[in-house]
mmCIF file of C-alpha atoms and ligand atoms in Angstrom:
data_model
loop_
_atom_site.group_PDB
_atom_site.id
_atom_site.type_symbol
_atom_site.label_atom_id
_atom_site.label_comp_id
_atom_site.label_asym_id
_atom_site.label_seq_id
_atom_site.Cartn_x
_atom_site.Cartn_y
_atom_site.Cartn_z
ATOM 1 C CA MET A 15 -16.180 -1.416 -3.194
ATOM 2 C CA ARG A 16 -14.687 -4.185 -1.096
ATOM 3 C CA PRO A 17 -12.599 -2.600 1.692
ATOM 4 C CA PHE A 18 -8.884 -3.364 1.682
ATOM 5 C CA ILE A 19 -6.854 -3.308 4.898
ATOM 6 C CA ALA A 20 -3.107 -3.810 4.546
ATOM 7 C CA ALA A 21 -0.319 -4.216 7.100
ATOM 8 C CA ASN A 22 3.145 -2.870 6.392
ATOM 9 C CA TRP A 23 5.517 -4.350 8.946
ATOM 10 C CA LYS A 24 8.527 -2.440 7.607
ATOM 11 C CA LEU A 25 11.828 -3.488 9.221
ATOM 12 C CA HIS A 26 10.238 -5.439 12.055
ATOM 13 C CA LYS A 27 9.981 -9.067 13.112
ATOM 14 C CA THR A 28 12.102 -12.179 12.697
ATOM 15 C CA VAL A 29 10.608 -15.158 10.892
ATOM 16 C CA GLU A 30 9.411 -16.605 14.208
ATOM 17 C CA GLU A 31 7.822 -13.338 15.316
ATOM 18 C CA SER A 32 6.170 -12.897 11.926
ATOM 19 C CA VAL A 33 4.722 -16.389 11.979
ATOM 20 C CA GLU A 34 3.427 -15.898 15.496
ATOM 21 C CA THR A 35 1.702 -12.623 14.609
ATOM 22 C CA ALA A 36 0.206 -14.058 11.408
ATOM 23 C CA ALA A 37 -1.050 -17.144 13.262
ATOM 24 C CA ARG A 38 -2.748 -14.937 15.898
ATOM 25 C CA LEU A 39 -4.236 -12.735 13.233
ATOM 26 C CA LYS A 40 -5.615 -15.766 11.428
ATOM 27 C CA ILE A 41 -7.616 -16.703 14.526
ATOM 28 C CA ILE A 42 -8.752 -13.132 15.225
ATOM 29 C CA ILE A 43 -10.150 -12.513 11.745
ATOM 30 C CA GLU A 44 -11.804 -15.885 11.295
ATOM 31 C CA GLY A 45 -15.231 -15.390 9.767
ATOM 32 C CA VAL A 46 -14.443 -11.914 8.440
ATOM 33 C CA ASN A 47 -15.115 -12.377 4.756
ATOM 34 C CA ASP A 48 -16.371 -9.035 3.545
ATOM 35 C CA ARG A 49 -13.002 -7.272 3.266
ATOM 36 C CA ASP A 50 -9.572 -7.906 1.803
ATOM 37 C CA ILE A 51 -6.711 -8.305 4.240
ATOM 38 C CA LEU A 52 -3.024 -8.136 3.344
ATOM 39 C CA VAL A 53 0.149 -8.565 5.370
ATOM 40 C CA CYS A 54 3.511 -7.327 4.097
ATOM 41 C CA PRO A 55 6.303 -8.753 6.265
ATOM 42 C CA PRO A 56 10.034 -8.431 5.546
ATOM 43 C CA PHE A 57 11.304 -10.551 2.619
ATOM 44 C CA THR A 58 12.816 -13.141 4.963
ATOM 45 C CA ALA A 59 9.439 -14.085 6.435
ATOM 46 C CA LEU A 60 7.382 -14.212 3.228
ATOM 47 C CA GLU A 61 7.579 -17.901 2.496
ATOM 48 C CA GLU A 62 6.947 -19.071 6.072
ATOM 49 C CA ILE A 63 3.988 -16.748 6.470
ATOM 50 C CA TYR A 64 2.506 -17.967 3.235
ATOM 51 C CA HIS A 65 2.185 -21.418 4.768
ATOM 52 C CA VAL A 66 0.459 -19.964 7.828
ATOM 53 C CA ILE A 67 -2.164 -17.979 5.904
ATOM 54 C CA GLU A 68 -2.700 -20.326 2.977
ATOM 55 C CA GLY A 69 -6.407 -21.063 2.563
ATOM 56 C CA THR A 70 -7.509 -18.030 4.613
ATOM 57 C CA ASN A 71 -8.613 -14.650 3.271
ATOM 58 C CA ILE A 72 -5.326 -13.047 4.342
ATOM 59 C CA MET A 73 -3.149 -12.226 1.346
ATOM 60 C CA LEU A 74 0.609 -11.897 1.259
ATOM 61 C CA GLY A 75 2.566 -8.904 -0.006
ATOM 62 C CA ALA A 76 6.138 -7.636 -0.183
ATOM 63 C CA GLN A 77 7.380 -4.154 0.697
ATOM 64 C CA ASP A 78 9.437 -3.574 -2.451
ATOM 65 C CA VAL A 79 10.558 -5.243 -5.679
ATOM 66 C CA PHE A 80 13.119 -4.717 -8.453
ATOM 67 C CA TRP A 81 12.185 -4.319 -12.113
ATOM 68 C CA GLU A 82 14.596 -6.776 -13.752
ATOM 69 C CA GLU A 83 13.694 -10.446 -14.072
ATOM 70 C CA GLU A 84 17.173 -11.723 -13.229
ATOM 71 C CA GLY A 85 20.846 -10.862 -13.531
ATOM 72 C CA ALA A 86 23.745 -9.217 -11.734
ATOM 73 C CA PHE A 87 21.724 -7.006 -9.361
ATOM 74 C CA THR A 88 23.052 -7.872 -5.935
ATOM 75 C CA GLY A 89 20.480 -7.617 -3.182
ATOM 76 C CA GLU A 90 17.436 -7.348 -5.406
ATOM 77 C CA VAL A 91 14.320 -9.505 -5.775
ATOM 78 C CA SER A 92 12.124 -9.815 -8.893
ATOM 79 C CA PRO A 93 8.323 -9.883 -9.252
ATOM 80 C CA GLU A 94 8.518 -13.514 -10.307
ATOM 81 C CA MET A 95 10.464 -14.405 -7.154
ATOM 82 C CA LEU A 96 7.804 -12.728 -5.031
ATOM 83 C CA LYS A 97 5.018 -14.587 -6.802
ATOM 84 C CA ASN A 98 6.992 -17.762 -6.346
ATOM 85 C CA VAL A 99 6.780 -17.464 -2.538
ATOM 86 C CA GLY A 100 3.060 -16.687 -2.596
ATOM 87 C CA CYS A 101 2.890 -12.897 -2.868
ATOM 88 C CA GLU A 102 -0.185 -11.444 -4.463
ATOM 89 C CA TYR A 103 0.791 -7.808 -3.840
ATOM 90 C CA VAL A 104 3.788 -5.541 -3.576
ATOM 91 C CA ILE A 105 4.003 -2.061 -2.045
ATOM 92 C CA ILE A 106 5.817 0.306 -4.409
ATOM 93 C CA GLY A 107 7.053 3.844 -3.810
ATOM 94 C CA HIS A 108 6.599 4.042 -0.057
ATOM 95 C CA SER A 109 7.845 7.436 1.155
ATOM 96 C CA GLU A 110 10.522 5.747 3.256
ATOM 97 C CA ARG A 111 11.954 4.153 0.103
ATOM 98 C CA ARG A 112 11.791 7.503 -1.660
ATOM 99 C CA LYS A 113 13.519 9.238 1.256
ATOM 100 C CA TYR A 114 16.191 6.727 2.294
ATOM 101 C CA PHE A 115 16.786 4.639 -0.842
ATOM 102 C CA ASN A 116 16.588 7.118 -3.713
ATOM 103 C CA GLU A 117 13.308 5.817 -5.081
ATOM 104 C CA THR A 118 12.093 8.168 -7.819
ATOM 105 C CA ASP A 119 8.885 8.345 -9.847
ATOM 106 C CA GLU A 120 10.890 6.801 -12.692
ATOM 107 C CA THR A 121 12.001 3.748 -10.686
ATOM 108 C CA VAL A 122 8.502 3.482 -9.247
ATOM 109 C CA ASN A 123 7.144 3.316 -12.781
ATOM 110 C CA LYS A 124 9.636 0.622 -13.809
ATOM 111 C CA LYS A 125 8.744 -1.442 -10.763
ATOM 112 C CA ILE A 126 5.002 -1.138 -11.366
ATOM 113 C CA ARG A 127 5.297 -2.133 -15.019
ATOM 114 C CA ALA A 128 7.538 -5.108 -14.203
ATOM 115 C CA SER A 129 5.119 -6.251 -11.494
ATOM 116 C CA PHE A 130 2.085 -6.019 -13.765
ATOM 117 C CA ALA A 131 3.943 -7.961 -16.462
ATOM 118 C CA ASP A 132 4.111 -10.826 -13.968
ATOM 119 C CA GLU A 133 0.575 -10.225 -12.685
ATOM 120 C CA LEU A 134 1.774 -9.118 -9.301
ATOM 121 C CA LYS A 135 -0.697 -6.558 -7.911
ATOM 122 C CA VAL A 136 0.593 -3.212 -6.682
ATOM 123 C CA ILE A 137 -0.109 -0.700 -3.936
ATOM 124 C CA LEU A 138 1.402 2.555 -5.191
ATOM 125 C CA CYS A 139 2.150 4.970 -2.342
ATOM 126 C CA VAL A 140 1.915 8.717 -2.809
ATOM 127 C CA GLY A 141 1.842 11.627 -0.370
ATOM 128 C CA GLU A 142 3.285 15.016 0.438
ATOM 129 C CA THR A 143 5.503 16.434 3.165
ATOM 130 C CA GLU A 144 4.225 18.904 5.742
ATOM 131 C CA GLU A 145 6.167 21.700 4.064
ATOM 132 C CA MET A 146 4.445 21.045 0.738
ATOM 133 C CA ARG A 147 1.061 21.136 2.411
ATOM 134 C CA ASP A 148 1.927 24.379 4.208
ATOM 135 C CA GLN A 149 2.806 25.896 0.840
ATOM 136 C CA ALA A 150 -0.366 24.470 -0.732
ATOM 137 C CA LYS A 151 1.749 22.408 -3.150
ATOM 138 C CA HIS A 152 0.463 19.024 -1.981
ATOM 139 C CA ARG A 153 -1.968 18.507 -4.849
ATOM 140 C CA ASP A 154 0.620 19.279 -7.518
ATOM 141 C CA PHE A 155 3.122 16.975 -5.861
ATOM 142 C CA VAL A 156 0.739 14.027 -5.587
ATOM 143 C CA GLU A 157 -0.479 14.633 -9.135
ATOM 144 C CA LYS A 158 3.086 14.347 -10.421
ATOM 145 C CA GLU A 159 3.714 11.173 -8.410
ATOM 146 C CA LEU A 160 0.621 9.652 -10.029
ATOM 147 C CA GLU A 161 1.297 10.850 -13.567
ATOM 148 C CA ASP A 162 4.960 9.823 -13.616
ATOM 149 C CA GLY A 163 4.537 6.662 -11.578
ATOM 150 C CA LEU A 164 1.720 5.427 -13.801
ATOM 151 C CA LYS A 165 3.188 6.316 -17.197
ATOM 152 C CA ASN A 166 2.524 3.812 -19.985
ATOM 153 C CA ILE A 167 0.227 1.646 -17.924
ATOM 154 C CA SER A 168 -2.977 0.493 -19.595
ATOM 155 C CA SER A 169 -6.452 0.735 -18.117
ATOM 156 C CA SER A 170 -6.686 -3.033 -18.206
ATOM 157 C CA ASP A 171 -3.473 -3.388 -16.153
ATOM 158 C CA ALA A 172 -4.826 -0.792 -13.730
ATOM 159 C CA LYS A 173 -7.176 -3.529 -12.479
ATOM 160 C CA MET A 174 -4.120 -4.738 -10.560
ATOM 161 C CA LEU A 175 -3.556 -1.334 -8.961
ATOM 162 C CA ALA A 176 -4.417 0.133 -5.592
ATOM 163 C CA VAL A 177 -3.182 3.567 -4.499
ATOM 164 C CA ALA A 178 -2.258 4.506 -0.946
ATOM 165 C CA TYR A 179 -2.425 8.163 0.017
ATOM 166 C CA GLU A 180 0.083 8.530 2.821
ATOM 167 C CA PRO A 181 0.837 12.108 3.854
ATOM 168 C CA ILE A 182 4.432 11.920 5.075
ATOM 169 C CA TRP A 183 3.653 14.118 8.068
ATOM 170 C CA ALA A 184 1.143 11.526 9.282
ATOM 171 C CA ILE A 185 3.365 8.435 9.007
ATOM 172 C CA GLY A 186 4.467 7.116 12.369
ATOM 173 C CA THR A 187 3.746 10.462 14.017
ATOM 174 C CA GLY A 188 0.391 9.779 15.640
ATOM 175 C CA GLN A 189 -0.833 12.826 13.729
ATOM 176 C CA THR A 190 -3.506 11.367 11.429
ATOM 177 C CA ALA A 191 -4.932 13.432 8.604
ATOM 178 C CA THR A 192 -8.463 14.453 9.501
ATOM 179 C CA PRO A 193 -11.116 12.409 7.666
ATOM 180 C CA GLU A 194 -11.947 15.585 5.716
ATOM 181 C CA GLN A 195 -8.319 16.200 4.704
ATOM 182 C CA ALA A 196 -7.950 12.575 3.633
ATOM 183 C CA GLN A 197 -11.271 12.537 1.744
ATOM 184 C CA GLU A 198 -10.341 15.691 -0.107
ATOM 185 C CA MET A 199 -7.060 14.161 -1.312
ATOM 186 C CA HIS A 200 -8.659 10.809 -2.117
ATOM 187 C CA ALA A 201 -11.256 12.532 -4.291
ATOM 188 C CA PHE A 202 -8.454 14.480 -5.961
ATOM 189 C CA ILE A 203 -6.503 11.247 -6.582
ATOM 190 C CA ARG A 204 -9.566 9.556 -8.077
ATOM 191 C CA ASP A 205 -10.098 12.512 -10.340
ATOM 192 C CA ARG A 206 -6.469 12.354 -11.514
ATOM 193 C CA LEU A 207 -6.814 8.593 -12.080
ATOM 194 C CA SER A 208 -9.818 9.281 -14.295
ATOM 195 C CA VAL A 209 -7.606 11.490 -16.461
ATOM 196 C CA ILE A 210 -4.679 9.029 -16.511
ATOM 197 C CA PHE A 211 -6.987 6.062 -17.245
ATOM 198 C CA ASP A 212 -10.732 6.677 -17.592
ATOM 199 C CA GLN A 213 -13.619 7.270 -15.199
ATOM 200 C CA LYS A 214 -14.717 3.649 -15.003
ATOM 201 C CA THR A 215 -11.207 2.473 -14.210
ATOM 202 C CA ALA A 216 -10.716 5.278 -11.667
ATOM 203 C CA ASP A 217 -13.961 4.285 -9.959
ATOM 204 C CA SER A 218 -12.727 0.705 -9.623
ATOM 205 C CA ILE A 219 -9.300 1.500 -8.113
ATOM 206 C CA ARG A 220 -9.179 1.237 -4.343
ATOM 207 C CA ILE A 221 -7.581 4.220 -2.635
ATOM 208 C CA LEU A 222 -6.183 3.424 0.802
ATOM 209 C CA TYR A 223 -5.336 5.949 3.476
ATOM 210 C CA GLY A 224 -2.088 5.504 5.414
ATOM 211 C CA GLY A 225 -0.550 7.457 8.270
ATOM 212 C CA SER A 226 -1.184 6.713 11.954
ATOM 213 C CA VAL A 227 -4.291 4.583 11.351
ATOM 214 C CA LYS A 228 -5.340 3.112 14.709
ATOM 215 C CA PRO A 229 -8.278 1.081 16.050
ATOM 216 C CA ASP A 230 -9.891 4.283 17.323
ATOM 217 C CA ASN A 231 -9.726 6.335 14.126
ATOM 218 C CA VAL A 232 -10.343 3.715 11.432
ATOM 219 C CA LYS A 233 -14.128 3.979 11.532
ATOM 220 C CA GLU A 234 -14.256 7.685 10.854
ATOM 221 C CA LEU A 235 -11.674 7.425 8.079
ATOM 222 C CA MET A 236 -13.449 4.480 6.450
ATOM 223 C CA SER A 237 -16.763 6.325 6.505
ATOM 224 C CA GLN A 238 -15.447 8.759 3.899
ATOM 225 C CA LYS A 239 -16.708 8.215 0.376
ATOM 226 C CA ASP A 240 -13.361 7.840 -1.378
ATOM 227 C CA ILE A 241 -11.467 6.015 1.362
ATOM 228 C CA ASN A 242 -11.587 2.354 0.386
ATOM 229 C CA GLY A 243 -9.062 0.948 2.799
ATOM 230 C CA ALA A 244 -6.054 1.530 5.009
ATOM 231 C CA LEU A 245 -2.331 0.885 4.881
ATOM 232 C CA VAL A 246 -1.252 0.410 8.470
ATOM 233 C CA GLY A 247 2.285 0.523 9.846
ATOM 234 C CA GLY A 248 2.845 0.697 13.599
ATOM 235 C CA ALA A 249 -0.632 -0.432 14.636
ATOM 236 C CA SER A 250 -0.379 -3.548 12.438
ATOM 237 C CA LEU A 251 2.597 -5.023 14.301
ATOM 238 C CA ASP A 252 0.369 -6.371 17.025
ATOM 239 C CA ALA A 253 -2.235 -8.910 15.850
ATOM 240 C CA GLU A 254 -4.882 -7.733 18.349
ATOM 241 C CA SER A 255 -4.525 -4.112 17.325
ATOM 242 C CA PHE A 256 -4.521 -4.924 13.598
ATOM 243 C CA GLY A 257 -7.537 -7.194 14.152
ATOM 244 C CA LYS A 258 -9.373 -4.300 15.801
ATOM 245 C CA ILE A 259 -8.638 -2.125 12.778
ATOM 246 C CA ILE A 260 -9.880 -4.813 10.383
ATOM 247 C CA LYS A 261 -13.077 -5.272 12.350
ATOM 248 C CA GLY A 262 -13.409 -1.659 13.446
ATOM 249 C CA PHE A 263 -15.697 -0.238 10.752
HETATM 250 P P1 PGA B 4 2.045 4.201 10.362
HETATM 251 O O1 PGA B 4 2.723 3.831 8.935
HETATM 252 O O2 PGA B 4 0.714 3.505 10.386
HETATM 253 O O3 PGA B 4 3.000 3.667 11.383
HETATM 254 O O4 PGA B 4 1.899 5.682 10.398
HETATM 255 C C1 PGA B 4 1.966 3.783 7.761
HETATM 256 C C2 PGA B 4 2.865 3.456 6.595
HETATM 257 O O5 PGA B 4 3.994 3.965 6.542
HETATM 258 O O6 PGA B 4 2.481 2.683 5.696
#
């Protein structure tokens, strides 16, 4: 499976800073053609960055989307609007959106279906808290996020899906899941995807690991059978560091 390395810049960078980072990244990854690369800047920088990366193998993505096409929904942006500025992907259901902005499995599902209707590809984020893991409830929790988030989605639309397993306790903490812990959950996720869709579809869906991915741990993570990529926050803000992650396995 072609590896997929994605940058989630979260609430960081002005348009100028975003353009500068993307331009540096473009030079750093020149000639790297055997993996997919995605950058997800804030909404304000999407269009400018698109012009910087156009014609390269860096793809553009947004960090969220709304499910309606248009209307009186102040502050929201539709899948069509994202495609219009050059986005190929959108991140949906990041744990920070679930925690701070009342994202639920139901709204996640609406957003995924609306995105697929406009052929906008999706990275669906799932992952448990530390407390859930301590109580051995992490599998049940992630299973529910997958089942409810992917309700009424066809196997053919699932071609536009990637899943990111991001244990909440590993995000921004420097405390990465061990490669074994991540592999175990990735295999579990693939198994659940085979029930939701079918085995062939599940085998074709890329499952990314997210949570304190750094240049020095990417290789070990990527060597695991069911880890097909990485969703990188903090270490993607600097072009050199993100470049090392992209080239580091
Ligand atoms: P982190 O964030 O790499 O800073 O832990 C990952 C994410 O939230 O996608």
